[in-house]
Amino acid sequence: MTTKLEDKHAGNGDLVGEGQPYLGEKYQANGKPVVNGRGEISVKQEANGKCGVPRKSLNMYSWQEIQKHNQKSDQWLVINRKVYDVTGWANKHPGGSRVLNHYAGEDATDVFRAMHLDLDIVKLYLKPLLIGELAPEEPSQERNKSSQLVEDFRELRRTLEAMNMFKANPTFFFLHFVQVLILETLAWLIVWHFGSGWPVTIFISCLLTISQCQSSYLQHDLGHLSIFTKSKWNHLMQKLMMSHCKGLSTCWWNHRHFQHHVKTNIHPKDPDIDMGALFLLGELQPVKFGKMKIKYIDYEKQHLYFYMVGLPLLMPVYFNLESMKVMCLQRYWEDIAWVSSFYIRHFITFGPFYGIFGTILLIYLVKFLESPWITYVTQMSHIPMRMSKEENRDWLSAQVLTTCNAEQSIFNDWFTGHLNFQIEHHLFPTMPRHNYHKVAPLVRSLCAKHGLQYVNKPMLEAFGDIVRALKKSAALWMDAYYET
């Protein structure tokens, strides 16, 4: 059943008062509780915003009932007051099954709007999954969320849509693509003209490192559907930038990255804060390891070996091995073909100068140089921020508390691919990055209105905060570990 995203339902948070019935009960349309826990109301089908003939009767549910369906084998979620059973659909979800599971039993209205480009197409998939709606007495979101804050954020989004802030500038992205093309071509021309000596190899490695980082930012834009108006063109170009230009699996990246976006810094749902036994992040994991007397590594020095392990090895070792493992185990044949083209291209262009073994060394030298750049940029906005178990916060609070910005400058914008505006990016993932600086003052104002701290710091300070956060977590581990 299609629903209007911006509809305002009478059953909002303002109805919650002293006369609010017990959450565990279900209600019929006349307001009387139902003995078996289910009531039915007649609903009308909406098509293109117009009411049609009655379609079928839908069950009405309380939040307490919905929140019970939060398991992998039983997943319900709420979008615009409509209740959907996504259990059978989860494994077919283009963004990965875990994204849906992370929101099972919760209101997913804002994250649904944030992550999807063409709502009309997505709603077609929702139709057969519709099983009911919230009872009229129920608020539109869980009671721990501020209905005023939620509505203010949705009003902000409507304002930004009216301002065309979600419309991409083709020239901006074309120039960034040309930048990558020029760097790749120039590197080959230099080797062809000057040979493959060490000075030339080091110089072209720097050029290729810049190309790789800028390719990362472009594939990131494409993965979030923020360049083209058609999803298929975003997906195709992301294959080109991620798999052909960088040699990494697009499906692996998207499934991992979307989890990070929908549940940022939430244990254990965000894979970006799961460093295994190598690094202990935040406050919960260090204390847990300390109390369990776990010491796989000398964790009190993790802020030091971050420079030796975390910075140089993220891209050439962890990301590459993880991408290959997932790609092969999940049999992402299309990704395998695209990634193979990355290596074939390098063997064709650089093989005559370096040989097969030398070309492989060149590839991983570039990844080694790229790694600190990408690590600093991606980790500065989240590692120093709040990490917790599931708190089921509203979309605005969840992103602002776990994300911070770095100050704007022309260099910072280029160096980070505009990820110095992580707050705006996390709130509006499909927004083209060249509009973040225009949106930031409005987001900051909304945060101030609702008492949320909007963190914006110099970029070098943000880099340093990664190490300071690791050192703080190490101290928590030591206190718990040596506690008698």
Short mmCIF file of C-alpha atoms in Angstrom, two decimals:
data_model
loop_
_atom_site.label_atom_id
_atom_site.label_comp_id
_atom_site.label_asym_id
_atom_site.label_seq_id
_atom_site.Cartn_x
_atom_site.Cartn_y
_atom_site.Cartn_z
CA MET A 1 0.00 0.00 0.00
CA THR A 2 1.54 3.30 -0.99
CA THR A 3 1.65 6.02 1.62
CA LYS A 4 2.44 9.70 1.47
CA LEU A 5 5.74 10.28 3.20
CA GLU A 6 4.78 13.72 4.42
CA ASP A 7 1.31 12.84 5.68
CA LYS A 8 0.56 14.03 9.17
CA HIS A 9 -1.44 11.54 11.15
CA ALA A 10 -3.82 12.51 13.88
CA GLY A 11 -2.25 9.93 16.18
CA ASN A 12 0.93 11.83 16.94
CA GLY A 13 2.87 12.38 20.11
CA ASP A 14 0.51 15.17 21.21
CA LEU A 15 -2.17 12.61 21.96
CA VAL A 16 -0.12 10.99 24.66
CA GLY A 17 -1.50 12.05 28.01
CA GLU A 18 -3.00 10.86 31.24
CA GLY A 19 -5.81 9.05 29.46
CA GLN A 20 -3.42 7.06 27.26
CA PRO A 21 -4.35 3.34 27.34
CA TYR A 22 -1.88 0.65 28.34
CA LEU A 23 0.58 -0.04 25.52
CA GLY A 24 0.13 -3.79 25.61
CA GLU A 25 -3.49 -3.63 24.48
CA LYS A 26 -4.72 -3.57 20.89
CA TYR A 27 -7.75 -1.55 19.85
CA GLN A 28 -10.53 -1.72 17.36
CA ALA A 29 -11.60 1.29 15.35
CA ASN A 30 -14.13 2.14 18.04
CA GLY A 31 -11.36 2.33 20.64
CA LYS A 32 -12.34 -0.87 22.48
CA PRO A 33 -9.61 -3.38 23.30
CA VAL A 34 -9.49 -6.67 21.42
CA VAL A 35 -9.26 -9.88 23.40
CA ASN A 36 -7.01 -11.74 20.96
CA GLY A 37 -4.72 -8.77 20.53
CA ARG A 38 -5.77 -7.90 16.98
CA GLY A 39 -8.41 -5.53 15.69
CA GLU A 40 -9.29 -4.61 12.16
CA ILE A 41 -10.14 -1.38 10.45
CA SER A 42 -11.10 -0.76 6.89
CA VAL A 43 -8.49 1.18 4.92
CA LYS A 44 -8.46 2.65 1.46
CA GLN A 45 -5.81 2.10 -1.08
CA GLU A 46 -3.81 5.16 -2.10
CA ALA A 47 -2.42 5.45 -5.58
CA ASN A 48 -0.48 8.50 -6.65
CA GLY A 49 -1.82 10.33 -3.66
CA LYS A 50 -5.48 9.70 -4.52
CA CYS A 51 -7.88 7.58 -2.53
CA GLY A 52 -9.37 4.62 -4.32
CA VAL A 53 -11.79 1.89 -3.41
CA PRO A 54 -11.41 -0.06 -0.18
CA ARG A 55 -8.72 -2.69 -0.59
CA LYS A 56 -8.76 -4.86 2.50
CA SER A 57 -8.88 -4.73 6.28
CA LEU A 58 -5.67 -4.07 8.15
CA ASN A 59 -4.77 -5.01 11.69
CA MET A 60 -3.95 -2.29 14.18
CA TYR A 61 -1.00 -2.65 16.51
CA SER A 62 0.49 -1.01 19.57
CA TRP A 63 4.17 -0.17 19.82
CA GLN A 64 4.58 -2.85 22.48
CA GLU A 65 3.40 -5.51 20.05
CA ILE A 66 5.57 -4.21 17.21
CA GLN A 67 8.67 -4.12 19.39
CA LYS A 68 8.37 -7.87 20.00
CA HIS A 69 9.09 -8.56 16.33
CA ASN A 70 12.77 -7.65 16.35
CA GLN A 71 14.46 -10.96 15.58
CA LYS A 72 16.09 -12.17 12.39
CA SER A 73 13.30 -14.70 11.91
CA ASP A 74 10.56 -12.18 12.73
CA GLN A 75 11.09 -8.62 11.51
CA TRP A 76 8.47 -5.88 11.57
CA LEU A 77 9.08 -2.19 11.12
CA VAL A 78 7.00 0.98 10.88
CA ILE A 79 7.12 3.55 8.07
CA ASN A 80 4.70 6.49 8.18
CA ARG A 81 2.53 4.68 10.74
CA LYS A 82 2.18 1.63 8.46
CA VAL A 83 3.41 -1.72 9.80
CA TYR A 84 5.41 -3.97 7.46
CA ASP A 85 6.55 -7.55 7.90
CA VAL A 86 9.91 -7.61 6.10
CA THR A 87 11.03 -11.04 7.30
CA GLY A 88 10.76 -12.73 3.92
CA TRP A 89 12.02 -9.73 2.00
CA ALA A 90 15.18 -9.13 4.07
CA ASN A 91 17.44 -11.48 2.10
CA LYS A 92 16.35 -9.84 -1.16
CA HIS A 93 16.93 -6.29 0.07
CA PRO A 94 19.43 -4.55 -2.26
CA GLY A 95 21.07 -2.83 0.70
CA GLY A 96 21.63 -6.11 2.54
CA SER A 97 19.48 -8.06 4.99
CA ARG A 98 21.18 -6.73 8.12
CA VAL A 99 20.04 -3.17 7.47
CA LEU A 100 16.42 -4.23 7.86
CA ASN A 101 17.16 -6.44 10.84
CA HIS A 102 18.84 -3.50 12.61
CA TYR A 103 15.53 -1.60 12.50
CA ALA A 104 13.23 -4.51 13.27
CA GLY A 105 10.65 -3.53 15.89
CA GLU A 106 11.31 0.19 15.40
CA ASP A 107 10.03 3.22 13.53
CA ALA A 108 12.05 3.41 10.29
CA THR A 109 10.32 6.39 8.67
CA ASP A 110 13.28 8.78 8.66
CA VAL A 111 15.96 6.26 7.79
CA PHE A 112 13.74 4.95 4.98
CA ARG A 113 13.47 8.44 3.55
CA ALA A 114 17.16 9.17 4.07
CA MET A 115 18.54 6.10 2.31
CA HIS A 116 16.29 5.86 -0.75
CA LEU A 117 16.33 7.99 -3.88
CA ASP A 118 13.12 7.12 -5.76
CA LEU A 119 10.36 6.57 -3.20
CA ASP A 120 7.73 5.70 -5.80
CA ILE A 121 9.71 2.65 -6.93
CA VAL A 122 10.58 1.57 -3.39
CA LYS A 123 6.94 1.78 -2.30
CA LEU A 124 6.04 -0.82 -4.92
CA TYR A 125 8.15 -3.29 -2.98
CA LEU A 126 6.47 -2.28 0.27
CA LYS A 127 2.93 -2.99 -0.93
CA PRO A 128 2.91 -6.78 -0.44
CA LEU A 129 4.70 -6.42 2.92
CA LEU A 130 2.00 -4.25 4.52
CA ILE A 131 0.26 -6.03 7.41
CA GLY A 132 -1.32 -3.21 9.40
CA GLU A 133 -0.90 0.18 10.96
CA LEU A 134 -0.49 1.83 14.31
CA ALA A 135 -3.63 2.08 16.37
CA PRO A 136 -5.09 5.63 16.35
CA GLU A 137 -4.18 6.09 20.01
CA GLU A 138 -0.52 5.32 19.36
CA PRO A 139 2.04 8.09 18.71
CA SER A 140 3.74 8.12 15.31
CA GLN A 141 7.07 7.15 16.86
CA GLU A 142 8.16 5.39 20.02
CA ARG A 143 7.47 7.27 23.25
CA ASN A 144 11.14 7.75 24.10
CA LYS A 145 11.47 10.04 21.07
CA SER A 146 10.51 13.70 21.05
CA SER A 147 7.65 14.17 18.61
CA GLN A 148 8.51 17.87 18.27
CA LEU A 149 12.15 17.13 17.41
CA VAL A 150 11.11 14.50 14.88
CA GLU A 151 8.63 16.86 13.24
CA ASP A 152 11.15 19.73 13.19
CA PHE A 153 13.67 17.52 11.42
CA ARG A 154 11.12 16.41 8.85
CA GLU A 155 10.19 20.03 8.27
CA LEU A 156 13.88 20.77 7.71
CA ARG A 157 14.05 18.04 5.11
CA ARG A 158 10.98 19.41 3.33
CA THR A 159 12.62 22.84 3.31
CA LEU A 160 15.83 21.44 1.83
CA GLU A 161 13.90 19.59 -0.83
CA ALA A 162 12.12 22.83 -1.76
CA MET A 163 15.54 24.51 -1.99
CA ASN A 164 16.72 21.81 -4.45
CA MET A 165 19.50 20.77 -2.10
CA PHE A 166 19.14 17.17 -3.30
CA LYS A 167 19.81 18.13 -6.93
CA ALA A 168 23.30 17.32 -8.16
CA ASN A 169 25.50 19.68 -10.16
CA PRO A 170 26.69 17.58 -13.14
CA THR A 171 29.68 19.84 -13.80
CA PHE A 172 30.99 19.38 -10.26
CA PHE A 173 31.04 15.60 -10.48
CA PHE A 174 32.24 15.57 -14.10
CA LEU A 175 35.31 17.59 -13.10
CA HIS A 176 36.06 15.20 -10.25
CA PHE A 177 35.80 12.26 -12.65
CA VAL A 178 38.08 14.03 -15.13
CA GLN A 179 40.54 14.62 -12.28
CA VAL A 180 40.80 10.85 -11.75
CA LEU A 181 41.11 10.18 -15.47
CA ILE A 182 43.89 12.75 -15.87
CA LEU A 183 45.87 11.41 -12.91
CA GLU A 184 45.64 7.80 -14.14
CA THR A 185 46.62 8.78 -17.70
CA LEU A 186 49.42 11.07 -16.57
CA ALA A 187 50.95 8.32 -14.41
CA TRP A 188 51.12 5.98 -17.39
CA LEU A 189 52.49 8.66 -19.75
CA ILE A 190 55.27 9.52 -17.30
CA VAL A 191 56.37 5.87 -17.06
CA TRP A 192 56.13 5.48 -20.83
CA HIS A 193 58.28 8.56 -21.43
CA PHE A 194 60.77 8.49 -18.54
CA GLY A 195 60.99 4.79 -17.72
CA SER A 196 60.43 2.88 -14.50
CA GLY A 197 63.26 4.07 -12.28
CA TRP A 198 62.75 4.63 -8.57
CA PRO A 199 62.22 8.43 -8.74
CA VAL A 200 59.60 7.96 -11.45
CA THR A 201 57.95 5.08 -9.58
CA ILE A 202 57.69 7.12 -6.39
CA PHE A 203 56.27 10.10 -8.28
CA ILE A 204 53.62 8.13 -10.17
CA SER A 205 52.74 6.31 -6.94
CA CYS A 206 51.84 9.69 -5.45
CA LEU A 207 49.73 10.54 -8.48
CA LEU A 208 47.96 7.19 -8.31
CA THR A 209 47.41 7.60 -4.56
CA ILE A 210 45.56 10.87 -5.17
CA SER A 211 43.56 9.15 -7.91
CA GLN A 212 42.65 6.26 -5.61
CA CYS A 213 41.46 8.53 -2.82
CA GLN A 214 39.40 10.69 -5.14
CA SER A 215 37.96 7.52 -6.70
CA SER A 216 36.95 6.45 -3.20
CA TYR A 217 35.01 9.66 -2.72
CA LEU A 218 33.30 9.38 -6.11
CA GLN A 219 32.25 5.76 -5.55
CA HIS A 220 30.96 6.83 -2.15
CA ASP A 221 28.79 9.50 -3.80
CA LEU A 222 27.53 6.96 -6.32
CA GLY A 223 26.82 4.36 -3.65
CA HIS A 224 24.54 6.87 -1.95
CA LEU A 225 22.76 7.62 -5.25
CA SER A 226 23.66 11.30 -5.01
CA ILE A 227 24.89 11.98 -8.56
CA PHE A 228 22.39 10.61 -11.09
CA THR A 229 18.61 10.80 -10.84
CA LYS A 230 18.35 7.16 -11.92
CA SER A 231 19.59 4.52 -9.51
CA LYS A 232 20.84 2.24 -12.29
CA TRP A 233 23.34 4.85 -13.49
CA ASN A 234 24.61 5.39 -9.95
CA HIS A 235 25.05 1.63 -9.55
CA LEU A 236 26.82 1.22 -12.88
CA MET A 237 29.23 4.09 -12.31
CA GLN A 238 29.93 2.88 -8.79
CA LYS A 239 31.04 -0.44 -10.27
CA LEU A 240 33.40 1.51 -12.52
CA MET A 241 34.85 3.67 -9.73
CA MET A 242 34.96 1.10 -6.93
CA SER A 243 35.61 -2.23 -8.62
CA HIS A 244 37.39 -1.22 -11.84
CA CYS A 245 39.33 1.78 -10.51
CA LYS A 246 40.01 0.50 -6.98
CA GLY A 247 39.74 -3.30 -7.19
CA LEU A 248 37.20 -3.66 -4.38
CA SER A 249 33.78 -5.32 -4.29
CA THR A 250 30.91 -2.87 -4.60
CA CYS A 251 28.39 -5.22 -2.98
CA TRP A 252 30.70 -5.85 -0.03
CA TRP A 253 31.19 -2.13 0.48
CA ASN A 254 27.53 -1.17 0.18
CA HIS A 255 26.26 -3.85 2.57
CA ARG A 256 28.90 -2.86 5.10
CA HIS A 257 28.58 0.89 4.66
CA PHE A 258 24.78 1.03 4.82
CA GLN A 259 24.85 -0.73 8.20
CA HIS A 260 27.26 1.94 9.42
CA HIS A 261 24.88 4.67 8.24
CA VAL A 262 21.66 3.34 9.74
CA LYS A 263 23.17 2.44 13.12
CA THR A 264 26.22 4.63 13.50
CA ASN A 265 28.49 3.69 16.44
CA ILE A 266 25.95 1.18 17.78
CA HIS A 267 27.35 -2.10 19.16
CA PRO A 268 27.19 -4.64 17.51
CA LYS A 269 25.27 -3.28 14.52
CA ASP A 270 27.86 -0.91 13.08
CA PRO A 271 30.66 -2.97 11.47
CA ASP A 272 32.95 0.07 11.36
CA ILE A 273 33.46 -0.03 15.13
CA ASP A 274 34.13 -3.76 15.19
CA MET A 275 37.92 -3.97 15.12
CA GLY A 276 37.95 -7.51 16.48
CA ALA A 277 40.61 -7.99 19.12
CA LEU A 278 43.01 -5.48 17.55
CA PHE A 279 41.57 -2.20 18.89
CA LEU A 280 39.15 -1.54 21.75
CA LEU A 281 36.85 1.39 20.98
CA GLY A 282 34.50 3.51 23.04
CA GLU A 283 33.70 2.74 26.66
CA LEU A 284 31.76 -0.52 26.61
CA GLN A 285 34.20 -2.83 24.83
CA PRO A 286 37.31 -1.86 26.85
CA VAL A 287 35.51 -2.37 30.15
CA LYS A 288 34.06 -5.68 28.97
CA PHE A 289 37.46 -6.99 27.87
CA GLY A 290 39.06 -5.70 31.06
CA LYS A 291 36.57 -7.36 33.40
CA MET A 292 36.92 -10.63 31.47
CA LYS A 293 40.72 -10.34 31.83
CA ILE A 294 41.18 -10.47 28.06
CA LYS A 295 44.57 -9.30 26.82
CA TYR A 296 45.24 -10.52 23.31
CA ILE A 297 47.48 -7.50 22.73
CA ASP A 298 49.06 -4.87 24.93
CA TYR A 299 45.98 -2.64 24.70
CA GLU A 300 47.43 0.15 26.81
CA LYS A 301 49.65 0.89 23.80
CA GLN A 302 46.90 0.73 21.16
CA HIS A 303 47.16 4.46 20.52
CA LEU A 304 50.80 3.85 19.55
CA TYR A 305 50.47 0.76 17.38
CA PHE A 306 47.61 2.50 15.60
CA TYR A 307 50.36 4.32 13.67
CA MET A 308 52.10 1.06 12.75
CA VAL A 309 49.06 -1.15 12.07
CA GLY A 310 45.87 0.86 11.70
CA LEU A 311 47.09 3.63 9.41
CA PRO A 312 49.18 1.73 6.84
CA LEU A 313 47.30 -1.58 6.69
CA LEU A 314 43.60 -0.67 6.56
CA MET A 315 43.45 -0.51 2.75
CA PRO A 316 46.12 -2.95 1.49
CA VAL A 317 45.39 -5.69 4.02
CA TYR A 318 42.07 -5.50 5.85
CA PHE A 319 39.82 -3.98 3.19
CA ASN A 320 41.33 -5.98 0.35
CA LEU A 321 41.18 -9.32 2.16
CA GLU A 322 37.68 -8.67 3.49
CA SER A 323 36.46 -7.61 0.04
CA MET A 324 37.91 -10.70 -1.64
CA LYS A 325 36.59 -13.03 1.04
CA VAL A 326 33.02 -11.71 0.90
CA MET A 327 33.05 -11.43 -2.87
CA CYS A 328 34.07 -15.07 -3.29
CA LEU A 329 31.98 -16.57 -0.49
CA GLN A 330 28.84 -14.73 -1.59
CA ARG A 331 29.61 -15.40 -5.26
CA TYR A 332 29.28 -11.85 -6.43
CA TRP A 333 30.21 -12.81 -9.99
CA GLU A 334 29.65 -9.36 -11.44
CA ASP A 335 31.93 -7.82 -8.83
CA ILE A 336 34.55 -10.51 -9.47
CA ALA A 337 34.53 -9.59 -13.16
CA TRP A 338 34.84 -5.87 -12.44
CA VAL A 339 37.63 -6.38 -9.88
CA SER A 340 39.46 -8.64 -12.33
CA SER A 341 39.36 -5.78 -14.85
CA PHE A 342 41.22 -3.61 -12.30
CA TYR A 343 44.17 -6.00 -12.24
CA ILE A 344 44.02 -6.69 -16.00
CA ARG A 345 44.16 -2.95 -16.72
CA HIS A 346 47.22 -2.54 -14.53
CA PHE A 347 48.97 -5.50 -16.11
CA ILE A 348 48.30 -4.09 -19.59
CA THR A 349 49.37 -0.51 -18.80
CA PHE A 350 52.22 -1.05 -16.32
CA GLY A 351 53.17 -4.69 -16.96
CA PRO A 352 55.47 -3.88 -19.92
CA PHE A 353 57.53 -1.61 -17.63
CA TYR A 354 57.45 -3.47 -14.31
CA GLY A 355 56.52 -7.04 -15.13
CA ILE A 356 53.73 -8.95 -13.38
CA PHE A 357 55.38 -9.07 -9.96
CA GLY A 358 56.50 -5.45 -10.16
CA THR A 359 53.02 -4.33 -11.18
CA ILE A 360 51.52 -6.10 -8.17
CA LEU A 361 54.06 -4.35 -5.93
CA LEU A 362 53.11 -1.02 -7.51
CA ILE A 363 49.41 -1.65 -6.89
CA TYR A 364 49.96 -2.40 -3.22
CA LEU A 365 52.47 0.40 -2.75
CA VAL A 366 49.72 2.78 -3.85
CA LYS A 367 47.23 1.15 -1.49
CA PHE A 368 49.80 1.43 1.30
CA LEU A 369 50.17 5.17 0.63
CA GLU A 370 46.42 5.64 0.29
CA SER A 371 45.64 3.90 3.58
CA PRO A 372 46.63 6.66 6.08
CA TRP A 373 44.73 9.24 4.04
CA ILE A 374 41.51 7.23 3.97
CA THR A 375 41.89 6.05 7.58
CA TYR A 376 42.25 9.55 8.98
CA VAL A 377 39.37 10.93 6.93
CA THR A 378 36.92 8.12 7.71
CA GLN A 379 37.77 7.64 11.39
CA MET A 380 38.10 11.23 12.60
CA SER A 381 34.35 11.77 12.62
CA HIS A 382 33.25 8.70 14.59
CA ILE A 383 35.92 7.14 16.82
CA PRO A 384 36.03 10.15 19.20
CA MET A 385 32.23 10.28 19.41
CA ARG A 386 29.63 8.43 21.46
CA MET A 387 29.48 4.63 21.12
CA SER A 388 26.77 2.59 22.80
CA LYS A 389 24.43 -0.34 22.56
CA GLU A 390 21.06 0.14 20.88
CA GLU A 391 19.28 3.22 22.27
CA ASN A 392 16.61 3.60 19.56
CA ARG A 393 17.03 7.36 19.25
CA ASP A 394 15.41 9.59 16.69
CA TRP A 395 17.32 10.02 13.40
CA LEU A 396 18.67 13.51 14.16
CA SER A 397 19.92 12.71 17.65
CA ALA A 398 21.36 9.34 16.60
CA GLN A 399 23.53 10.96 13.91
CA VAL A 400 24.57 14.15 15.71
CA LEU A 401 25.67 12.33 18.88
CA THR A 402 27.85 9.87 16.96
CA THR A 403 29.30 12.14 14.28
CA CYS A 404 31.38 15.32 14.12
CA ASN A 405 32.55 17.72 11.43
CA ALA A 406 35.91 19.18 10.52
CA GLU A 407 36.15 22.83 9.58
CA GLN A 408 35.51 23.87 6.00
CA SER A 409 38.13 25.12 3.59
CA ILE A 410 38.76 24.51 -0.10
CA PHE A 411 41.59 22.13 0.77
CA ASN A 412 39.64 20.33 3.51
CA ASP A 413 36.68 19.83 1.17
CA TRP A 414 38.92 18.36 -1.54
CA PHE A 415 41.11 16.31 0.82
CA THR A 416 38.14 14.68 2.56
CA GLY A 417 35.74 14.47 -0.38
CA HIS A 418 33.48 16.78 1.69
CA LEU A 419 33.38 14.19 4.47
CA ASN A 420 34.43 17.01 6.75
CA PHE A 421 30.65 17.56 6.72
CA GLN A 422 29.89 14.14 8.17
CA ILE A 423 26.91 15.34 10.20
CA GLU A 424 25.11 16.63 7.12
CA HIS A 425 26.15 13.56 5.13
CA HIS A 426 24.77 11.19 7.76
CA LEU A 427 21.51 13.08 8.07
CA PHE A 428 21.02 13.29 4.29
CA PRO A 429 23.05 10.51 2.62
CA THR A 430 21.56 11.06 -0.85
CA MET A 431 22.36 14.77 -0.86
CA PRO A 432 25.14 15.79 -3.29
CA ARG A 433 28.19 16.74 -1.26
CA HIS A 434 28.64 20.15 -2.87
CA ASN A 435 25.51 21.28 -0.98
CA TYR A 436 26.62 20.29 2.52
CA HIS A 437 28.06 23.71 3.36
CA LYS A 438 24.76 25.35 2.41
CA VAL A 439 22.79 23.02 4.68
CA ALA A 440 25.15 23.09 7.67
CA PRO A 441 23.88 26.38 9.22
CA LEU A 442 20.28 25.08 9.19
CA VAL A 443 21.33 21.80 10.81
CA ARG A 444 23.36 23.66 13.41
CA SER A 445 20.37 25.87 14.21
CA LEU A 446 18.08 22.87 14.63
CA CYS A 447 20.59 21.20 16.94
CA ALA A 448 20.82 24.35 19.06
CA LYS A 449 17.03 24.51 19.32
CA HIS A 450 16.86 20.99 20.76
CA GLY A 451 20.00 21.12 22.91
CA LEU A 452 22.12 18.82 20.74
CA GLN A 453 25.84 19.55 20.57
CA TYR A 454 26.97 20.18 16.99
CA VAL A 455 30.68 19.35 17.01
CA ASN A 456 32.87 21.14 14.45
CA LYS A 457 36.64 21.20 14.90
CA PRO A 458 39.89 21.91 13.00
CA MET A 459 40.90 18.95 10.85
CA LEU A 460 44.28 18.39 12.51
CA GLU A 461 42.56 18.37 15.90
CA ALA A 462 40.09 15.83 14.52
CA PHE A 463 43.00 13.63 13.41
CA GLY A 464 44.56 13.88 16.86
CA ASP A 465 41.27 13.02 18.56
CA ILE A 466 41.42 9.53 17.02
CA VAL A 467 44.57 8.75 18.97
CA ARG A 468 43.31 10.48 22.10
CA ALA A 469 40.11 8.40 21.95
CA LEU A 470 42.15 5.19 21.60
CA LYS A 471 44.26 6.22 24.58
CA LYS A 472 41.16 6.93 26.65
CA SER A 473 39.67 3.54 25.79
CA ALA A 474 42.97 1.88 26.69
CA ALA A 475 42.85 3.55 30.12
CA LEU A 476 39.35 2.17 30.70
CA TRP A 477 40.58 -1.30 29.78
CA MET A 478 43.51 -1.03 32.18
CA ASP A 479 41.31 0.11 35.07
CA ALA A 480 38.98 -2.86 34.55
CA TYR A 481 41.76 -5.36 33.83
CA TYR A 482 43.86 -4.60 36.90
CA GLU A 483 40.87 -4.10 39.19
CA THR A 484 41.04 -6.57 42.08
#
